C-alpha cells in the first residue's frame, strides 16, 4: 500500500524510505495481532480503543517530521505517518472483515498474501509514458520555462558540510556566480567566523586560491574539489530535450551534452518540471553527480535549496544548504524578430 501511495503521489523510492520501512514493520505488525485478539474477545473488547490511541500518538509524533526542510527527516516522517495510518486502518477494517468470512486459516493467509503482493507490484511498478509528438512538445515547453527562470548571475550564502566516515568539516561559503562570464568567486568561513579561503575561477579553471592559516595547506585538494562541486551545481542546468528520452510518472530522464561536450544524464521531475539530479558517467564509475533535494521558487526564478554533490576521486561528500540566494540580473528574454509585410 505504501508503494502504491508513492506511485500515485509521484514520490520516487529512495534509500531513506526503504530504511524507514524497516522501522515501520516493527511499529505496524502489532496492529494485525491486536485486531485478531479483539475479534476473539468480542464487541466488549477495549483493544480497538487502545489501537486507536496508539496509532494517533504515533502519527502525531511522526507527522511533525513532515514540516522539516531536511529531506532525510521529511522522508522518514512521510513513511512512518502514511504507514502507521494504513496499518491501523487495515487492522480495524480489513482484518475483521476477513475473519468474519469464517474462512479457513489457510485461505485467509493465501488471500492476505495475494492482496499484499498485488498492491506491492501495482504500486512499485513504474509505467513508461509513450513519447507522442504532443507530449514531446509539452515537455519542451516546460523545459523552456525552466530555462527562462534560470538565474544568470547571483550572490549566495550556503552552509556547507564536507564529510566522510571519519570526519566532518562544516563551513559557511559566501560567493558570486556569473553564468554568462562563467566565473565563480567563493569565500569560506569557519563556524567561528574565521576566514578559511578564497577562490576565483573562470571557465572551470581556478585563477586564484588563497588559504588562511586556519586551514591546513595540505588539504588544498579539498578546496579544489569544493570548487568543482559548485561548478557542477550551477552550470549546465538548462539542457535541450533530445528525441530519445524516458518519462515515468512525471519523472523525465535523458542524456544531453554538458561540460567539455561530454554526455550528462539529467533527471527532471514535478509539474512543472524542475531539475532533480544530474551526473556524468565514466566508463566504470560516475565522474560527478549533483542531487537537488529541494528547488525553491523566489519570484519568477528558481534557486537551489538543499543539494548533495559527489566527485569521483574526492574523499569527501559535499552537502549544501543555501540560506540566501539573490538574483542580480535577469536572463535575457527570448527575442523574436517582428514579421514584416511586403
C-alpha positions as a printed Julia matrix, in Angstrom:
342×3 Matrix{Float64}:
   0.0     0.0     0.0
   2.87    2.36    0.77
   4.34    1.6    -2.66
   1.01    2.47   -4.24
   0.9     5.76   -2.32
   4.39    6.66   -3.57
   3.42    5.83   -7.15
   0.24    7.92   -7.02
   1.94   10.95   -5.45
   4.98   10.7    -7.75
   7.5    10.39   -4.9
  10.43    8.19   -6.01
  11.51    5.3    -3.82
  14.87    6.04   -2.2
  17.19    4.55    0.4
  15.72    6.6     3.27
  12.19    5.37    2.59
  13.45    1.79    2.35
  15.27    2.07    5.69
  12.28    3.73    7.32
  10.22    0.79    6.07
  12.18   -1.47    8.41
  11.15    0.7    11.36
   7.6     0.75   10.02
   7.47   -3.06   10.01
   8.24   -3.2    13.72
   5.71   -0.48   14.54
   2.83   -1.78   12.43
   2.97   -5.56   12.85
   1.27   -5.36   16.25
  -1.92   -3.9    14.79
  -2.71   -7.15   13.0
  -2.08   -9.2    16.14
  -4.27   -6.92   18.26
  -7.01   -6.97   15.61
  -7.2   -10.77   15.77
  -7.3   -10.69   19.57
 -10.03   -8.02   19.54
 -12.11  -10.15   17.18
 -11.78  -13.12   19.51
 -12.72  -11.03   22.58
 -15.94   -9.82   21.01
 -17.75   -6.45   20.95
 -16.83   -5.53   24.52
 -13.09   -5.58   23.93
 -11.09   -2.48   24.83
  -8.34   -3.31   22.36
  -9.76   -1.2    19.47
  -9.66    1.93   21.65
  -6.07    1.16   22.64
  -5.17    0.63   18.99
  -6.66    4.0    18.08
  -4.83    5.86   20.84
  -1.55    4.14   19.96
  -1.92    4.99   16.27
  -2.94    8.6    17.0
   0.02    9.35   19.26
   2.46    7.72   16.85
   1.06    9.55   13.82
   1.11   12.91   15.61
   4.75   12.37   16.56
   5.91   11.28   13.11
   3.82   13.92   11.3
   5.94   16.6    12.96
   8.82   15.48   10.72
   6.78   16.44    7.64
   7.49   20.1     8.41
  11.26   19.54    8.29
  13.15   21.02    5.34
  15.79   18.31    5.59
  14.96   15.59    3.03
  16.02   12.7     5.28
  13.77   13.73    8.16
  10.92   14.52    5.77
  11.0    11.11    4.08
  11.22    9.31    7.43
   8.19   11.22    8.68
   6.3    10.6     5.44
   6.97    6.85    5.5
   6.02    6.38    9.15
   2.96    8.65    9.06
   1.44    7.04    5.98
   2.49    3.53    7.02
   1.08    3.7    10.55
  -2.19    5.16    9.25
  -2.53    2.34    6.72
  -1.61   -0.3     9.32
  -4.26    0.99   11.75
  -6.98    1.12    9.09
  -6.04   -2.38    7.94
  -6.22   -3.71   11.49
  -9.59   -2.09   12.15
 -11.29   -2.76    8.8
  -9.56   -5.38    6.65
  -8.57   -7.98    9.25
 -12.01   -8.17   10.95
 -13.7    -8.4     7.55
 -11.53  -11.36    6.62
 -12.18  -13.08    9.95
 -15.95  -12.64    9.61
 -15.94  -14.71    6.45
 -15.33  -17.82    8.62
 -12.77  -18.93    6.09
 -10.12  -21.42    6.93
  -6.79  -20.24    8.22
  -5.0   -21.28    5.04
  -7.45  -19.36    2.85
  -7.0   -16.22    4.95
  -3.23  -16.48    4.68
  -3.37  -17.01    0.91
  -5.84  -14.17    0.43
  -3.77  -11.77    2.54
  -0.56  -12.72    0.76
  -2.15  -12.38   -2.68
  -3.67   -9.0    -1.85
  -0.37   -7.69   -0.47
   1.58   -8.94   -3.49
  -0.89   -7.34   -5.91
  -0.71   -3.99   -4.12
   3.09   -4.02   -3.97
   3.51   -5.0    -7.62
   0.99   -2.45   -8.86
   2.3     0.33   -6.63
   6.05   -0.07   -7.1
   5.96   -0.59  -10.84
   6.87    2.39  -12.99
   4.92    2.78  -16.21
   6.75    4.49  -19.04
   4.68    7.05  -20.91
   4.66    6.81  -24.69
   6.51    9.67  -26.37
   3.89   11.26  -28.61
   4.59   14.47  -30.58
   2.14   16.37  -28.36
   3.85   15.13  -25.19
   7.31   15.95  -26.56
   6.22   19.49  -27.38
   4.71   19.92  -23.91
   7.92   18.76  -22.23
   9.99   21.1   -24.37
   7.76   24.0   -23.39
   8.19   23.13  -19.71
  11.97   22.93  -20.13
  11.9    26.27  -21.95
  10.05   27.75  -18.98
  12.7    26.27  -16.69
  15.42   27.9   -18.8
  13.7    31.3   -18.65
  13.54   31.07  -14.85
  17.2    30.11  -14.51
  19.22   32.95  -12.92
  22.32   34.05  -14.83
  24.06   35.95  -12.05
  23.59   35.66   -8.3
  25.1    36.1    -4.86
  24.62   33.34   -2.31
  25.39   32.05    1.16
  25.4    28.33    1.82
  26.03   26.1     4.79
  28.49   23.51    3.52
  29.49   20.25    5.17
  32.3    18.12    3.76
  32.02   14.68    5.33
  33.09   11.08    5.14
  33.01    8.19    7.59
  35.96    9.61    9.52
  35.49   13.38    9.64
  33.11   16.26    9.03
  34.13   19.81    8.07
  31.39   22.45    8.46
  31.77   25.92    6.97
  29.85   28.87    5.58
  30.56   29.68    1.93
  29.77   33.11    0.51
  30.07   33.54   -3.22
  29.15   35.05   -6.58
  28.37   33.2    -9.78
  28.03   34.57  -13.32
  26.9    32.04  -15.89
  27.48   34.37  -18.86
  31.11   35.04  -17.96
  31.47   31.55  -16.42
  33.05   32.96  -13.27
  32.79   31.79   -9.67
  34.05   33.59   -6.56
  33.99   31.68   -3.26
  34.97   32.66    0.27
  34.87   30.16    3.12
  34.29   30.97    6.79
  34.64   28.69    9.79
  31.75   28.29   12.3
  33.54   30.86   14.49
  33.73   33.39   11.65
  37.41   32.96   10.76
  38.21   33.27    7.06
  39.44   29.97    5.63
  39.97   30.52    1.92
  39.06   32.46   -1.2
  38.72   31.01   -4.69
  38.23   32.78   -8.02
  37.79   30.9   -11.26
  36.73   31.3   -14.86
  35.79   28.61  -17.37
  36.25   25.98  -14.65
  39.91   26.97  -14.18
  40.98   28.31  -10.78
  42.76   31.63  -11.23
  43.43   32.31   -7.56
  43.37   30.16   -4.44
  44.24   31.73   -1.1
  44.3    29.61    2.04
  44.48   31.14    5.51
  46.46   29.77    8.41
  43.28   28.29    9.87
  43.04   25.78    7.01
  45.9    23.28    6.53
  47.8    23.78    3.28
  47.94   20.03    2.73
  44.15   19.99    2.32
  44.19   22.28   -0.72
  42.78   19.46   -2.85
  39.62   19.53   -0.73
  39.09   23.16   -1.74
  39.66   22.38   -5.4
  37.08   19.62   -5.13
  34.73   22.07   -3.41
  35.09   24.44   -6.35
  34.22   21.59   -8.69
  31.07   20.9    -6.67
  29.89   24.49   -7.09
  30.78   24.46  -10.78
  28.79   21.3   -11.44
  25.94   22.62   -9.32
  25.46   25.93  -11.15
  26.46   25.27  -14.73
  24.76   23.25  -17.49
  21.37   23.2   -15.77
  19.36   24.13  -18.88
  19.77   21.26  -21.36
  17.8    20.77  -24.54
  15.39   17.86  -24.68
  16.59   15.22  -27.16
  14.3    12.95  -29.13
  15.4     9.99  -27.02
  14.03   10.46  -23.5
  12.21    8.44  -20.84
   9.16    9.62  -18.9
   7.77    7.64  -15.96
   5.27    9.15  -13.52
   6.28   12.75  -14.29
   9.95   11.85  -13.91
  11.87   12.77  -17.05
  15.33   11.34  -17.72
  17.52   11.96  -20.74
  21.14   12.48  -21.74
  22.48   15.73  -23.14
  25.88   17.29  -23.68
  27.36   19.07  -20.68
  30.82   20.36  -19.85
  33.54   19.68  -22.44
  30.88   18.22  -24.74
  30.61   15.16  -22.51
  27.23   13.44  -22.06
  25.42   14.26  -18.84
  22.4    12.35  -17.6
  19.62   14.64  -16.35
  16.55   13.87  -14.26
  13.67   16.35  -14.06
  10.52   15.79  -12.02
   7.38   17.54  -10.83
   4.83   19.74  -12.53
   6.13   21.97  -13.95
   9.45   20.23  -14.47
  12.34   21.16  -12.19
  15.84   19.73  -12.06
  16.15   16.84   -9.59
  19.58   15.34  -10.36
  22.35   15.22  -12.92
  25.51   13.19  -13.3
  28.33   12.49  -15.7
  29.16    8.82  -16.04
  32.55    7.46  -16.93
  33.46    4.06  -18.25
  33.02    2.25  -14.94
  32.17    4.94  -12.4
  30.3     8.22  -12.07
  32.68   11.16  -12.53
  30.44   13.59  -10.66
  26.83   13.96   -9.62
  24.53   16.54   -8.06
  21.23   15.73   -6.39
  18.87   18.66   -5.85
  16.75   17.67   -2.88
  14.85   20.97   -2.95
  14.45   23.63   -5.63
  12.84   26.79   -4.28
  10.91   29.42   -6.21
  11.81   33.01   -5.43
   9.72   35.38   -7.5
   9.98   34.27  -11.1
  13.3    32.48  -10.62
  14.33   29.17   -9.14
  17.13   28.81   -6.64
  18.81   25.75   -5.13
  17.82   24.73   -1.63
  19.42   21.55   -0.27
  21.91   19.85   -2.59
  24.23   16.85   -2.29
  27.28   16.74   -4.56
  29.81   13.96   -5.12
  33.0    13.86   -7.14
  34.98   10.82   -8.23
  38.36   10.72   -6.53
  37.27   13.04   -3.73
  37.46   11.79   -0.16
  34.52   13.92    0.97
  30.86   14.22    0.11
  29.55   17.76   -0.08
  26.18   18.71    1.45
  24.97   22.25    0.76
  22.09   24.19    2.28
  21.58   27.58    0.61
  20.36   30.04    3.22
  20.49   33.08    0.92
  20.35   33.36   -2.85
  19.97   36.77   -4.51
  19.49   37.07   -8.27
  21.43   40.06   -9.62
  20.46   40.12  -13.28
  17.59   38.77  -15.28
  18.08   36.19  -18.01
  17.88   37.69  -21.47
  14.34   37.37  -22.84
  13.71   35.35  -25.96
  13.68   37.91  -28.71
  11.84   37.14  -31.91
  12.01   39.42  -34.96
   8.78   41.15  -35.8
   7.24   39.92  -39.04
   7.4    42.43  -41.85
   4.84   42.75  -44.57
   5.82   43.18  -48.16
